[in-house]
PDB file of C-alpha atoms and ligand atoms in Angstrom:
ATOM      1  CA  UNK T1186      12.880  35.069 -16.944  1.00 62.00           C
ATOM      2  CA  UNK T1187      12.234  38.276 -19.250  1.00 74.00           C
ATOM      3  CA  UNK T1188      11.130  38.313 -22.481  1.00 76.00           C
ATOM      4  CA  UNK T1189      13.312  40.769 -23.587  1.00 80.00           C
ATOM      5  CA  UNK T1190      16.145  38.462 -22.400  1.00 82.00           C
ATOM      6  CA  UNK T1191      15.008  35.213 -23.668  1.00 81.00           C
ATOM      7  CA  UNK T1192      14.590  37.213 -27.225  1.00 82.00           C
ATOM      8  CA  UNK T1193      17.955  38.606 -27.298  1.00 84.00           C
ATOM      9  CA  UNK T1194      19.788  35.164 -25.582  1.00 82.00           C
ATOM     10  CA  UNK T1195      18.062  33.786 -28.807  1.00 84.00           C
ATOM     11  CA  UNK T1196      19.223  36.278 -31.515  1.00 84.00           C
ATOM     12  CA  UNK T1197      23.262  35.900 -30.195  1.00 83.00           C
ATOM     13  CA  UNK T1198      22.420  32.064 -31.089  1.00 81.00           C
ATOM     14  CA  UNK T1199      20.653  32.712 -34.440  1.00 80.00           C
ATOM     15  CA  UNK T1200      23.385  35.550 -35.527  1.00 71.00           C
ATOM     16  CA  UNK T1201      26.107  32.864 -35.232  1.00 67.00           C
ATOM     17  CA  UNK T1202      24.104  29.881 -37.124  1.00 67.00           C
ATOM     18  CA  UNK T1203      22.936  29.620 -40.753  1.00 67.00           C
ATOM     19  CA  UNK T1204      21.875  32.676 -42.497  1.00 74.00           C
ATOM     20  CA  UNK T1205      19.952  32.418 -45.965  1.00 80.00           C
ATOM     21  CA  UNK T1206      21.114  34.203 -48.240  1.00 80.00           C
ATOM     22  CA  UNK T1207      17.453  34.625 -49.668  1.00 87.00           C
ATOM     23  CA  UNK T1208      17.064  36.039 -46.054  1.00 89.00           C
ATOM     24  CA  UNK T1209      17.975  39.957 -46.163  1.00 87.00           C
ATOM     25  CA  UNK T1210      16.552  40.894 -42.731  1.00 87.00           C
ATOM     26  CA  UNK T1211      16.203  38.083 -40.151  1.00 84.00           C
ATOM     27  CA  UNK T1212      15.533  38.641 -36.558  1.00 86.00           C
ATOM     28  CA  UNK T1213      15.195  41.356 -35.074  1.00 83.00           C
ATOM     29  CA  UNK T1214      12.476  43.703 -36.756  1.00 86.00           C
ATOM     30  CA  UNK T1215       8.651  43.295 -37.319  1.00 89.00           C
ATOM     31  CA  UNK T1216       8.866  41.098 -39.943  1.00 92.00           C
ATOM     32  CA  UNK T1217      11.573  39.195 -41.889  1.00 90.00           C
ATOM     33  CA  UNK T1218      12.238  40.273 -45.361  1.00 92.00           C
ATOM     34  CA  UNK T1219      12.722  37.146 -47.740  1.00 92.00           C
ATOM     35  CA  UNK T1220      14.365  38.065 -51.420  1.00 92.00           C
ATOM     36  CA  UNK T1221      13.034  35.259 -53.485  1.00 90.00           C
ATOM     37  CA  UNK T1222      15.186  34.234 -56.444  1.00 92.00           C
ATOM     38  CA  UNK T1223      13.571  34.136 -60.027  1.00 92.00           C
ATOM     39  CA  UNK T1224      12.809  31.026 -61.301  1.00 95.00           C
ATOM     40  CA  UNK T1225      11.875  29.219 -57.770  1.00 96.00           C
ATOM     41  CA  UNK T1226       8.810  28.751 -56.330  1.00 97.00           C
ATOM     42  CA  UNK T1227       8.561  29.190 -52.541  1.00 97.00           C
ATOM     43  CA  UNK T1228       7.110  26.217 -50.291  1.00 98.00           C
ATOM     44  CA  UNK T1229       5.617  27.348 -46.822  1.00 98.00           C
ATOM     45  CA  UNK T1230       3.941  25.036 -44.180  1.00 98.00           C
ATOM     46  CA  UNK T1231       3.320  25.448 -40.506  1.00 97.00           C
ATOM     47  CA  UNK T1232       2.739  22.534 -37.991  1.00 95.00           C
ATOM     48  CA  UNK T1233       1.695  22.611 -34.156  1.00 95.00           C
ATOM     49  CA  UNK T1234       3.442  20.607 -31.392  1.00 96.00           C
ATOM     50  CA  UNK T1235       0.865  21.020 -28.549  1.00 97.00           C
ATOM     51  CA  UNK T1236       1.406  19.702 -25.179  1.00 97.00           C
ATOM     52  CA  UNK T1237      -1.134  16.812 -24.076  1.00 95.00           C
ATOM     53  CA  UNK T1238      -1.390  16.025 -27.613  1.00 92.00           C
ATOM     54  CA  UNK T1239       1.946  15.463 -29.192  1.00 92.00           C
ATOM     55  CA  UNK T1240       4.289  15.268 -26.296  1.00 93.00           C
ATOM     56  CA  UNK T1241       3.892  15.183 -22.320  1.00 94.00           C
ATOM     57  CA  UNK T1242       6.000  17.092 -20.221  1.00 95.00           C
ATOM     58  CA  UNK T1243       7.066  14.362 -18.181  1.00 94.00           C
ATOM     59  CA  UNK T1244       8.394  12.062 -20.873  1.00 93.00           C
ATOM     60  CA  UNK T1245       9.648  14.720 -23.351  1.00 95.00           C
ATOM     61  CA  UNK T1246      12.706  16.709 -22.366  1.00 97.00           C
ATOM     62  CA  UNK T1247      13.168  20.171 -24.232  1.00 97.00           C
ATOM     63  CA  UNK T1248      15.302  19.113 -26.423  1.00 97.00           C
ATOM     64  CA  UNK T1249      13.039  16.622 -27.683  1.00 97.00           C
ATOM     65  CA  UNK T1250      10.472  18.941 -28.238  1.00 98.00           C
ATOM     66  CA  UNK T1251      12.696  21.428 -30.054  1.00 98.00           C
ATOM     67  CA  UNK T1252      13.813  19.143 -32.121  1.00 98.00           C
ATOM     68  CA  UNK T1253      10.541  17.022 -33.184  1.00 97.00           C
ATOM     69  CA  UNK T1254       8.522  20.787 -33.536  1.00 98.00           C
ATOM     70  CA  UNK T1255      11.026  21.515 -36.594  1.00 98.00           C
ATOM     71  CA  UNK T1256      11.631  18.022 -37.593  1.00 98.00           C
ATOM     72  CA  UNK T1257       7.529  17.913 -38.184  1.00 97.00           C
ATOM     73  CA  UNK T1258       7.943  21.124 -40.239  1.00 98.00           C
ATOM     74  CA  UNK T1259      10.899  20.124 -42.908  1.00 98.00           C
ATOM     75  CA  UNK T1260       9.347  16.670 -43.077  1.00 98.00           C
ATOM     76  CA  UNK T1261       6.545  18.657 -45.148  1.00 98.00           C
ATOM     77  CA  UNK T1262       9.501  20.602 -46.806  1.00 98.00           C
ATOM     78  CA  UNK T1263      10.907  17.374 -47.708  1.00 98.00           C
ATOM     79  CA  UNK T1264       7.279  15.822 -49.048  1.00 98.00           C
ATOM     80  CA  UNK T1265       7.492  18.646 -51.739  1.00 98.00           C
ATOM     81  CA  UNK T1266      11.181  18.288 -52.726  1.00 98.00           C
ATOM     82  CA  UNK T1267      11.903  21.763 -51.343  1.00 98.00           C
ATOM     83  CA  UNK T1268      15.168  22.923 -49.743  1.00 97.00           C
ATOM     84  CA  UNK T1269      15.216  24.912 -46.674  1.00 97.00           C
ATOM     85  CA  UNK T1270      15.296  28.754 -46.347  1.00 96.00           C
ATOM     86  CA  UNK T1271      13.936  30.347 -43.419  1.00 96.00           C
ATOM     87  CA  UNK T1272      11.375  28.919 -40.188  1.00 97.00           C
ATOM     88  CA  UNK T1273       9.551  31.025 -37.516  1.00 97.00           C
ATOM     89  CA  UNK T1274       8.979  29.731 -34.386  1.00 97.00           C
ATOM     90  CA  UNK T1275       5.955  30.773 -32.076  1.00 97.00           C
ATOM     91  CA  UNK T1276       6.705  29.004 -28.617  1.00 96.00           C
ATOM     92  CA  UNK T1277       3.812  29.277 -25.579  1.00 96.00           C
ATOM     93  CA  UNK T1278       4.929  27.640 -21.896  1.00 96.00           C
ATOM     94  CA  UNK T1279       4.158  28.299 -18.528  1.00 96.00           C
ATOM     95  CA  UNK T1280       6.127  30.684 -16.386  1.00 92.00           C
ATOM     96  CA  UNK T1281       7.081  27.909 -13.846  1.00 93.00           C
ATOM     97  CA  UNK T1282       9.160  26.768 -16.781  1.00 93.00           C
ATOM     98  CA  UNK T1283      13.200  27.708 -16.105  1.00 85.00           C
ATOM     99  CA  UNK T1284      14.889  29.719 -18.572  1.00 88.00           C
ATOM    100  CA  UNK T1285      17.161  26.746 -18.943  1.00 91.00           C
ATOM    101  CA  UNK T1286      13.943  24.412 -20.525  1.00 95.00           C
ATOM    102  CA  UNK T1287      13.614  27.558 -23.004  1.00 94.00           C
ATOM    103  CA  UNK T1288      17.487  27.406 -23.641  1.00 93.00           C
ATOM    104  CA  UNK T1289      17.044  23.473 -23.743  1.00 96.00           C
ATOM    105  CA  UNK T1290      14.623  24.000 -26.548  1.00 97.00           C
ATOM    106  CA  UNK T1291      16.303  26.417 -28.774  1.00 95.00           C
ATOM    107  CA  UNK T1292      19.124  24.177 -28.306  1.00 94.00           C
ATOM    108  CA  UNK T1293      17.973  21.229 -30.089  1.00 97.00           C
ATOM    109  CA  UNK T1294      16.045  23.216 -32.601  1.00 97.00           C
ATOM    110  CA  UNK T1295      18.778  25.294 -33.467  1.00 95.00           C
ATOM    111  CA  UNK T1296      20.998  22.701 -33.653  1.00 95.00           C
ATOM    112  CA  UNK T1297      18.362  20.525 -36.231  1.00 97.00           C
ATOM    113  CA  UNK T1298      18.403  23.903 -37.990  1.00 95.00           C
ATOM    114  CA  UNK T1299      22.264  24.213 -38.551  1.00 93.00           C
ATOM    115  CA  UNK T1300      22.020  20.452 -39.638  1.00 95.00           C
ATOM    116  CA  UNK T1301      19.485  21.254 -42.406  1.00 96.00           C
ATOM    117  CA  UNK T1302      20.679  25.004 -43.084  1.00 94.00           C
ATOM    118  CA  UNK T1303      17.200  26.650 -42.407  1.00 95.00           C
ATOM    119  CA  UNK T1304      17.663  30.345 -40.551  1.00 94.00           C
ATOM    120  CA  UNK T1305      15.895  31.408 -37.432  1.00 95.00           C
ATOM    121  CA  UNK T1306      14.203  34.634 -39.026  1.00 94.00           C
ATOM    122  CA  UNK T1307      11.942  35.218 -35.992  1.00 93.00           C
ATOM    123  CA  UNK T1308       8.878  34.085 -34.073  1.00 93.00           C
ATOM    124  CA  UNK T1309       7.100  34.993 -31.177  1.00 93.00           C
ATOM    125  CA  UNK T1310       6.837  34.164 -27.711  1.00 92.00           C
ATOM    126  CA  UNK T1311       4.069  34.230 -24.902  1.00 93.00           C
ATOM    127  CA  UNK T1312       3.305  32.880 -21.774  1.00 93.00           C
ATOM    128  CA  UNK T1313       0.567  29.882 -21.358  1.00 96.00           C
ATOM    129  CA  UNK T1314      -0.479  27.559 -18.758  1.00 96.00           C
ATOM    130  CA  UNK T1315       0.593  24.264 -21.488  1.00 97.00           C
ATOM    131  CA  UNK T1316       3.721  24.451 -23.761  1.00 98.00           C
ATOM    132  CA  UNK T1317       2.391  25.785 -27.394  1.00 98.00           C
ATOM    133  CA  UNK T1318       4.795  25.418 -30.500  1.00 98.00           C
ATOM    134  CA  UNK T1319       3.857  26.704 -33.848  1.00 98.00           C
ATOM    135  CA  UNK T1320       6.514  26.382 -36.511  1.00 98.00           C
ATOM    136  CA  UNK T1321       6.566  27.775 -39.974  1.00 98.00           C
ATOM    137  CA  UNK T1322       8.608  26.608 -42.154  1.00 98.00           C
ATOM    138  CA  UNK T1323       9.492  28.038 -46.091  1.00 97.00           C
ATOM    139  CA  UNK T1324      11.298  26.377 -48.498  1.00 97.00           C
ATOM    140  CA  UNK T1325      12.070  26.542 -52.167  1.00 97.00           C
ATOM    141  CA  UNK T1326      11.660  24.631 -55.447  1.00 97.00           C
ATOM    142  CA  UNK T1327      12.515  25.042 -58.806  1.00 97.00           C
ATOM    143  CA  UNK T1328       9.555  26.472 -60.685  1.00 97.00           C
ATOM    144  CA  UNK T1329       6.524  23.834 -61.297  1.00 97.00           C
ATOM    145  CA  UNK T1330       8.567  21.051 -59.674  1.00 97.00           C
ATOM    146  CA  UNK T1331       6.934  20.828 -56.282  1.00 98.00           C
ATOM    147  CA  UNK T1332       6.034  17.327 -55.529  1.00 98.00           C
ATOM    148  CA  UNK T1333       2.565  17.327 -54.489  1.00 98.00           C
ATOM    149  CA  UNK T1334      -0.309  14.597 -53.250  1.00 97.00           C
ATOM    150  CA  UNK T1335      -2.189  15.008 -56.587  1.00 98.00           C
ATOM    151  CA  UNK T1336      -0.425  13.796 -59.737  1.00 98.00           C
ATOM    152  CA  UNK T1337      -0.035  10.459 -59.100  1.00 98.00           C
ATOM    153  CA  UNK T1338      -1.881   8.035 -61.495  1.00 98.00           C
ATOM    154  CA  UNK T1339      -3.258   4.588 -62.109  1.00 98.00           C
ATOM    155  CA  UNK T1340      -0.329   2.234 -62.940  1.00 98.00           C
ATOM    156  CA  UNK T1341       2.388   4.200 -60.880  1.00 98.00           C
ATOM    157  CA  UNK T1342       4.637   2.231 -58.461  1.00 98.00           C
ATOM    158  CA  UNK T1343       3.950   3.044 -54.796  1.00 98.00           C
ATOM    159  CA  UNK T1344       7.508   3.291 -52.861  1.00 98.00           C
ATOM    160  CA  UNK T1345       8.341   4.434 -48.958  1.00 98.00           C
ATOM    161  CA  UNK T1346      11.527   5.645 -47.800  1.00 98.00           C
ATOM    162  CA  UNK T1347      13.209   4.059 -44.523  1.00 98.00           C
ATOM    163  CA  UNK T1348      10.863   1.658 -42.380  1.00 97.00           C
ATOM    164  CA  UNK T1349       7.881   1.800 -40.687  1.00 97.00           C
ATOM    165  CA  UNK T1350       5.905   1.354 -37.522  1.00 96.00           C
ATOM    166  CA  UNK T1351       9.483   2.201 -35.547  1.00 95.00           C
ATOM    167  CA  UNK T1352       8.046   5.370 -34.058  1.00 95.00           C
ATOM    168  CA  UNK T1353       4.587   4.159 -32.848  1.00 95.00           C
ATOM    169  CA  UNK T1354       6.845   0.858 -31.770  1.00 96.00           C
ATOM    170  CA  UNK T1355       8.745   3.187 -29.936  1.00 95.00           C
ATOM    171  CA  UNK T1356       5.515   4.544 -28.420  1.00 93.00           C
ATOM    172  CA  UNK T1357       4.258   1.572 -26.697  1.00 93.00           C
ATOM    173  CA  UNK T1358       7.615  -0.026 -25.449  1.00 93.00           C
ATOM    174  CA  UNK T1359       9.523   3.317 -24.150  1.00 93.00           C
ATOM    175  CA  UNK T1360      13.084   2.534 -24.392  1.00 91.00           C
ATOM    176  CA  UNK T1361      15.542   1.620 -27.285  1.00 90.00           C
ATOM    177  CA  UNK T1362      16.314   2.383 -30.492  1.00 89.00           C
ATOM    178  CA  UNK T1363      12.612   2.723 -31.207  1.00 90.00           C
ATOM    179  CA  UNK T1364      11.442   5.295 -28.166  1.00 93.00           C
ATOM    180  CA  UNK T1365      14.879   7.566 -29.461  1.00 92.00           C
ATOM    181  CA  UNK T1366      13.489   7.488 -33.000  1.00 91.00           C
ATOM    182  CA  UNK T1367      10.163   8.248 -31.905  1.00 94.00           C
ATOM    183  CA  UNK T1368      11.577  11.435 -29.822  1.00 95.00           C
ATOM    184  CA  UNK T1369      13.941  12.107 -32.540  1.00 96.00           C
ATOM    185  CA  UNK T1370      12.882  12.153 -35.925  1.00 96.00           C
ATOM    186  CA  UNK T1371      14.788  12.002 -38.587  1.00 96.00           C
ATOM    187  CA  UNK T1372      13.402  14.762 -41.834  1.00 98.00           C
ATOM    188  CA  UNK T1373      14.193  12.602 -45.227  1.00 98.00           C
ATOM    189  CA  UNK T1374      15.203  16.752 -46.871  1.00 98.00           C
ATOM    190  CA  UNK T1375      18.205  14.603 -48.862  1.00 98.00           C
ATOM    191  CA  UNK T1376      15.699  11.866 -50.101  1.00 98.00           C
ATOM    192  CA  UNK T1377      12.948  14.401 -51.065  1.00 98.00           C
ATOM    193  CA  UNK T1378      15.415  16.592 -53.437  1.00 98.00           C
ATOM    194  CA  UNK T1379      16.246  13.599 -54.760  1.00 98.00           C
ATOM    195  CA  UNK T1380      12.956  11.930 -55.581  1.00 98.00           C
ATOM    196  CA  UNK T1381      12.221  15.465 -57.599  1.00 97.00           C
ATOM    197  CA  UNK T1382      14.845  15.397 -59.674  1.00 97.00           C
ATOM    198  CA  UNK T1383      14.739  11.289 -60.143  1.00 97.00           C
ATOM    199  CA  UNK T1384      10.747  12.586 -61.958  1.00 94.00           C
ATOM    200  CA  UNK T1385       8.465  11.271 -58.599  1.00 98.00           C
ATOM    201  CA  UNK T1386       5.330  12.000 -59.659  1.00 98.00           C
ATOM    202  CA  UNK T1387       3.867  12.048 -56.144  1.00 98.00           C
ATOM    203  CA  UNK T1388       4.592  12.948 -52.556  1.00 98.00           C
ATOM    204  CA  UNK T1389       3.588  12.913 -49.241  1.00 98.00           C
ATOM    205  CA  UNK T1390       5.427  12.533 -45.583  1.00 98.00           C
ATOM    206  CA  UNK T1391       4.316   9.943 -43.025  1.00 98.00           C
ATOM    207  CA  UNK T1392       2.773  11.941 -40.647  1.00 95.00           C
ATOM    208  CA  UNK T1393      -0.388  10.121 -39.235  1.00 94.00           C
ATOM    209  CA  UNK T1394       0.312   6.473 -40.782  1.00 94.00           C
ATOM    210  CA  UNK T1395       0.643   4.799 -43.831  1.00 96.00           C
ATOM    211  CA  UNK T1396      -2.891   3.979 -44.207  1.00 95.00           C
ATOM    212  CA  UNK T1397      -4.227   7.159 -43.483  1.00 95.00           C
ATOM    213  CA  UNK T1398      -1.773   9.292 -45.677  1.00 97.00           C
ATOM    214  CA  UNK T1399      -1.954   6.785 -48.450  1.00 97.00           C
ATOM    215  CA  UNK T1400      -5.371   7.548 -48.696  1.00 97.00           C
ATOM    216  CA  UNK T1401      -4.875  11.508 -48.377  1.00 97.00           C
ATOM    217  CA  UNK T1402      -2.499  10.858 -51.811  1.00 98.00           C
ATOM    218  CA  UNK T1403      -5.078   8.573 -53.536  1.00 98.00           C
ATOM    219  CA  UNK T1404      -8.141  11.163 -52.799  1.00 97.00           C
ATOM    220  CA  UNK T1405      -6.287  14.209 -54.251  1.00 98.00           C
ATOM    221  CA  UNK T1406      -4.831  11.648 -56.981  1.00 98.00           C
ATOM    222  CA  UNK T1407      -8.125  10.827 -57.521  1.00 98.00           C
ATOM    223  CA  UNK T1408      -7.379   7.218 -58.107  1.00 98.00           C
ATOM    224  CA  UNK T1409      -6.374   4.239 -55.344  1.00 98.00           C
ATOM    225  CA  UNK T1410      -3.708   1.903 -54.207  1.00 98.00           C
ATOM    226  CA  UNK T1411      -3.111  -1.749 -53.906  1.00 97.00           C
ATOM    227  CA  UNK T1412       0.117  -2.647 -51.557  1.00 97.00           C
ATOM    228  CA  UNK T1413       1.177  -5.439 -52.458  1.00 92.00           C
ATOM    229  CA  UNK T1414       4.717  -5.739 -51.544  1.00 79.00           C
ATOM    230  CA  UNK T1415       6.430  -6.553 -48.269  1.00 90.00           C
ATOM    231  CA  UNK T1416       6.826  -3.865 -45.921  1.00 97.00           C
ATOM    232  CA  UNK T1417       9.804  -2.592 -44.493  1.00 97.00           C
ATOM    233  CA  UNK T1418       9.383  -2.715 -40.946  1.00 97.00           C
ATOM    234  CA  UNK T1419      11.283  -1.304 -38.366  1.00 96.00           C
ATOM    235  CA  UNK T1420      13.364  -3.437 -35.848  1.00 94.00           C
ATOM    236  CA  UNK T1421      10.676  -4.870 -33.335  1.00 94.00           C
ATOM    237  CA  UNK T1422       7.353  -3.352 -34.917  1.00 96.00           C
ATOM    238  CA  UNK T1423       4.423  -5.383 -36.151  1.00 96.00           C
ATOM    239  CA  UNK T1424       2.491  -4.919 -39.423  1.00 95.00           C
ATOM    240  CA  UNK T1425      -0.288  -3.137 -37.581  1.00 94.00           C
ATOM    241  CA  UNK T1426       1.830  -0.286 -36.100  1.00 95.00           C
ATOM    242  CA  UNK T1427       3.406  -0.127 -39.943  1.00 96.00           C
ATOM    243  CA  UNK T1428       0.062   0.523 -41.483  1.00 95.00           C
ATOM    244  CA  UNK T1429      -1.641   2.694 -38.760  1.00 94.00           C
ATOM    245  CA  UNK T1430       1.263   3.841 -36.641  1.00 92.00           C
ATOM    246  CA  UNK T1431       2.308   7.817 -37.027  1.00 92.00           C
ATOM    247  CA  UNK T1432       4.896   9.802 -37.043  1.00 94.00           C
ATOM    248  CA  UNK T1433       7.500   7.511 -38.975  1.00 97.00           C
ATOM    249  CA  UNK T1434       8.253  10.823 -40.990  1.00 97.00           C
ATOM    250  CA  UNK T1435       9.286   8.710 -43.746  1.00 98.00           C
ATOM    251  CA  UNK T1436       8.199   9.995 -47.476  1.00 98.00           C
ATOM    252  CA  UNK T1437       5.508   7.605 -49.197  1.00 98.00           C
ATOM    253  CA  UNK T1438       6.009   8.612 -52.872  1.00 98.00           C
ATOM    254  CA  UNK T1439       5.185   7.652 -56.765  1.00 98.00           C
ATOM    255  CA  UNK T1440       6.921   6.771 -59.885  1.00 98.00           C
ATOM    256  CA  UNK T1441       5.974   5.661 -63.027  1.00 98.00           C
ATOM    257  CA  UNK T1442       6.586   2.130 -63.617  1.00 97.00           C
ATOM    258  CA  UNK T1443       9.536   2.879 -66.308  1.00 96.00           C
ATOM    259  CA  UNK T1444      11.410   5.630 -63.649  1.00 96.00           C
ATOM    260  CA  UNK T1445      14.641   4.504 -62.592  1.00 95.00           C
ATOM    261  CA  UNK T1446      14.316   4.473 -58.660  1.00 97.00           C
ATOM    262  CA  UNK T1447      17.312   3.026 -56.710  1.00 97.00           C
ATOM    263  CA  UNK T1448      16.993   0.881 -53.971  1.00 97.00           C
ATOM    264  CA  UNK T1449      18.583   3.236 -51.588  1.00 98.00           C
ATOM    265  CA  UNK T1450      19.290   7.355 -51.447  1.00 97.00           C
ATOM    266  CA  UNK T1451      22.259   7.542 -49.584  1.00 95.00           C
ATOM    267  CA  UNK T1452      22.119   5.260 -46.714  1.00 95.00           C
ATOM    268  CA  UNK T1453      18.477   5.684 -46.883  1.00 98.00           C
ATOM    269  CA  UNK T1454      16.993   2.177 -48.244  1.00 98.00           C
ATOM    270  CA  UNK T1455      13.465   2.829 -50.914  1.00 98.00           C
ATOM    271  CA  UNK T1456      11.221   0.282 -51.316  1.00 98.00           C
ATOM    272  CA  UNK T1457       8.479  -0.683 -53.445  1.00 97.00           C
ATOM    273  CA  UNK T1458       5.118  -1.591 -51.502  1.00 97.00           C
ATOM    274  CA  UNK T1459       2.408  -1.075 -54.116  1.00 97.00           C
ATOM    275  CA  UNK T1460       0.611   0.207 -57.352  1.00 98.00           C
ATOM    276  CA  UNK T1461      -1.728   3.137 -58.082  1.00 98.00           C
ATOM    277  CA  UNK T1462      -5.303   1.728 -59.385  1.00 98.00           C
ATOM    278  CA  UNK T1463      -8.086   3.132 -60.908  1.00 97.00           C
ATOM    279  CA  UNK T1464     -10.340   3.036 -57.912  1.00 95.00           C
ATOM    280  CA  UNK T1465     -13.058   5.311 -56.153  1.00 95.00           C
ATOM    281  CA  UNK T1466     -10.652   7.967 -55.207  1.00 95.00           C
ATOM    282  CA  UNK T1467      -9.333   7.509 -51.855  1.00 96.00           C
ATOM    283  CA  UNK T1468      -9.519   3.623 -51.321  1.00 96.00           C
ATOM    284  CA  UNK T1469      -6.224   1.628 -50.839  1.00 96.00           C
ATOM    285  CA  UNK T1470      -6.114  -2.610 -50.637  1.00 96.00           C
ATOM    286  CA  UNK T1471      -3.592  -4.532 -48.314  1.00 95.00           C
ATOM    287  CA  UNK T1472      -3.383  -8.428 -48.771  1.00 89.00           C
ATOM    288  CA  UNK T1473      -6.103  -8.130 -51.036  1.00 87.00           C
ATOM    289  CA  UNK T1474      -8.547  -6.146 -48.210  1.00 91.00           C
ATOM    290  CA  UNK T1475     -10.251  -2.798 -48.662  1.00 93.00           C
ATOM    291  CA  UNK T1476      -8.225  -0.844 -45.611  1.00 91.00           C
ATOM    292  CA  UNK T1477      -9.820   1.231 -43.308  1.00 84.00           C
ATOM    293  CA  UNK T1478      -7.621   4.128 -42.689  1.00 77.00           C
ATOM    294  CA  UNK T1479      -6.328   3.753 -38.592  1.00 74.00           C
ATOM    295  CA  UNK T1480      -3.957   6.340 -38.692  1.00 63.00           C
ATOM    296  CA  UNK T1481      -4.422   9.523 -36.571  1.00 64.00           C
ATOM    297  CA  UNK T1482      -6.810  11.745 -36.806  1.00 64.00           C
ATOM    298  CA  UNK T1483      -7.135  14.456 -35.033  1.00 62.00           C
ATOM    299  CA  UNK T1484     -11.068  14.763 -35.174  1.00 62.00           C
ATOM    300  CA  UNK T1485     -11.578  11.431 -35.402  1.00 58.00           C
TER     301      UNK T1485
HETATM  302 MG1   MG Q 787       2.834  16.435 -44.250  1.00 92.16          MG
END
């Protein structure tokens, strides 16, 4: 396996798949040269899939971890409304790893990245004794409409897309519906355009668990939760691995009480769980409890 060959076995994939047209020189040079339209703002974020941490080698094919190191990436895109335009993707493995894993990986990735129309503008490779995935990931909004953590506020309805705990339920049992959806996640792009233009006033993707990234909103919100409604768990999970399980990669969001939010976008059902407070900023209530964020942290 050369690098040389890997690079350019990688660029005959890319040159066939989606091309921004934002993107005027993908792979191929030193760097990619992005074109930004006026009037947009551009939304970049970059998230490590590390093996040991995130996935083991014996339980995660390539495909799954091509597909879960992008999926992590848009699922940020998606937390700020944005629509996809470009990724990089820096990928470290051991040599004792066949060309076919590598082809494996760009497989599922590029395949994720047709689904979502997000170009392959470059990256870089290297060789490591564990497997090593850095992916960037821009996107665009219109101007000033980025959803972010901090502009939620006291009286707001708290809502979360899809249901929760299925990935961390997934985790623990190894098989099913729940293990695939825990290898596979799904990026809620569609539901996060959406939520900007239905006037969210808050966003953030569930990354490390609802309790965790609840409180991440409510300290930049400056302001706290109560949830109060039922929530939507996933087939099999328990309210524990709702609250503190990660990587459901659904988006927790805000509205004010008066916004029209439907119950579903798409085929993707919203629900209603709680309500901003005036609060030390930070602290979110469950069944009338201060809760201790459980989700993951990783210097915890
Ligand atoms: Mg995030």
């Amino acid at each position: 396996m050369r690098e040389t060959g890997i690079v350019d076995a990688i660029r005959r994939r890319v040159s066939k798949g989606t091309r921004s047209a934002l993107v005027v020189q993908g792979m191929g040079d030193d760097c990619a040269v992005l074109r930004p339209r006026a009037r947009e703002d551009l939304v970049f974020t970059t998230d490590f899939v590390i093996e040991g941490r995130h996935f083991e080698l014996a339980t995660h094919s390539a495909q799954d971890i091509g597909h879960k190191a992008l999926a992590r990436s848009l699922s940020d895109l998606a937390a700020m409304g944005g629509e996809p335009v470009f990724c990089l993707v820096s990928l470290a493995l051991p040599t004792t790893l066949a060309a076919r894993w590598v082809k494996a990986f760009y497989d599922a990735l590029l395949s994720l990245a047709a689904r979502f129309q997000i170009s392959l503008a470059g990256g870089d490779l290297a060789s490591f004794e564990k497997v090593v995935v850095d992916v960037m990931c821009c996107g665009r909004v219109p101007r000033g409409k980025a959803l972010l953590r901090s502009s939620a506020k006291a009286g707001d309805d708290v809502f979360v897309t899809g249901e929760l705990g299925g990935s961390a339920h997934g985790f623990s049992v190894r098989r099913g519906a729940a293990w695939r959806r825990h290898l596979r996640p799904e990026p809620r792009l569609a539901a996060g355009t959406a939520l900007r233009k239905l006037g969210a006033t808050s966003c953030i993707d569930l990354s490390d668990g609802l309790s965790l990234d609840l409180a991440r909103l409510c300290r930049e919100s400056k302001a706290g939760a109560k949830l109060d409604g039922a929530l939507p768990l996933a087939r099999g999970a328990s309210v524990e691995e709702a609250l503190h399980g990660g990587e459901d990669y659904e988006l927790l969001f805000t509205a004010r009480p008066w916004a029209k939010i439907p119950k579903r976008i798409g085929r993707l059902p919203v629900t209603r769980i709680g309500t901003m407070v005036q609060a030390k900023a930070g602290q979110v209530w469950f069944g009338g409890r201060l809760l201790r964020p459980g989700g993951f942290d990783h210097f915890a």
